[in-house]
């Protein structure tokens, strides 16, 4: 099945990051090794890679000129760092400082960066790019998505399995330089890799919405 962004909430952009692959590999090689998930902020040269005329182009196409990268994480499943992730929706955003605002909470700190759970409607206005540095065949822990689940709103934990059963499951295979774009609220998961190979994926959330007064996106 070929996924369609408007219908399914996800789409495969073959080779969209290929022109930037050498720079992405250089970036990854300069970061701490053997980290399962590394949140990126203030990395020299990184913001330029995510600009509207570079890797950010697919997000700008979906959200408009006001869209900007608001969070980035480099995931690396390897022989040293391998894990499975059950079905879930992303629930937190990264912000600069704690400012109390109606509907925002609870708060948490992840790798020294402040996160908060916002009203779920905010996620419904966001898109996420998964930029592949390595090949992701079926045995190297590809992303799994439940097509159409981005329209379900916030799915309670106890109802996630039933929602996935209704929507079905699609596997997001990738070659180096491919990009998967998905609506940020989509239900997604991944298995542990069954091969001893890197599976480096740069995940970047984009948003065009403003936060409440005095609450600011952390950005990249």
mmCIF file of C-alpha atoms in Angstrom, residues 63-70 93-96 101-102 104 116 118-126 206-219:
data_model
loop_
_atom_site.group_PDB
_atom_site.id
_atom_site.type_symbol
_atom_site.label_atom_id
_atom_site.label_comp_id
_atom_site.label_asym_id
_atom_site.label_seq_id
_atom_site.Cartn_x
_atom_site.Cartn_y
_atom_site.Cartn_z
ATOM 1 C CA UNK A 63 2.337 23.844 7.175
ATOM 2 C CA UNK A 64 3.224 27.044 5.345
ATOM 3 C CA UNK A 65 6.051 29.549 5.546
ATOM 4 C CA UNK A 66 5.681 30.049 9.313
ATOM 5 C CA UNK A 67 6.716 26.441 10.040
ATOM 6 C CA UNK A 68 10.001 25.913 11.872
ATOM 7 C CA UNK A 69 11.759 22.984 13.556
ATOM 8 C CA UNK A 70 10.811 22.838 17.236
ATOM 9 C CA UNK A 93 7.057 19.304 23.374
ATOM 10 C CA UNK A 94 10.378 20.933 24.291
ATOM 11 C CA UNK A 95 10.256 24.510 25.624
ATOM 12 C CA UNK A 96 12.794 27.094 26.799
ATOM 13 C CA UNK A 101 -0.274 28.032 31.140
ATOM 14 C CA UNK A 102 -3.779 26.596 31.065
ATOM 15 C CA UNK A 104 -0.036 22.656 29.704
ATOM 16 C CA UNK A 116 5.649 19.724 28.768
ATOM 17 C CA UNK A 118 0.388 20.587 25.691
ATOM 18 C CA UNK A 119 -3.274 20.441 24.658
ATOM 19 C CA UNK A 120 -3.462 17.654 22.092
ATOM 20 C CA UNK A 121 -4.850 20.000 19.439
ATOM 21 C CA UNK A 122 -1.365 21.459 19.145
ATOM 22 C CA UNK A 123 -0.018 18.125 17.873
ATOM 23 C CA UNK A 124 -2.807 18.014 15.304
ATOM 24 C CA UNK A 125 -1.291 21.128 13.694
ATOM 25 C CA UNK A 126 2.254 19.686 13.522
ATOM 26 C CA UNK A 206 7.829 21.110 12.819
ATOM 27 C CA UNK A 207 5.171 23.572 13.970
ATOM 28 C CA UNK A 208 3.733 26.856 12.774
ATOM 29 C CA UNK A 209 1.533 27.545 15.822
ATOM 30 C CA UNK A 210 2.542 29.976 18.547
ATOM 31 C CA UNK A 211 2.518 28.941 22.189
ATOM 32 C CA UNK A 212 0.765 30.928 24.954
ATOM 33 C CA UNK A 213 2.385 34.213 26.029
ATOM 34 C CA UNK A 214 5.811 33.794 27.689
ATOM 35 C CA UNK A 215 5.968 30.080 26.764
ATOM 36 C CA UNK A 216 8.434 29.502 23.919
ATOM 37 C CA UNK A 217 9.425 26.541 21.775
ATOM 38 C CA UNK A 218 12.951 25.363 22.500
ATOM 39 C CA UNK A 219 13.728 24.872 18.816
#
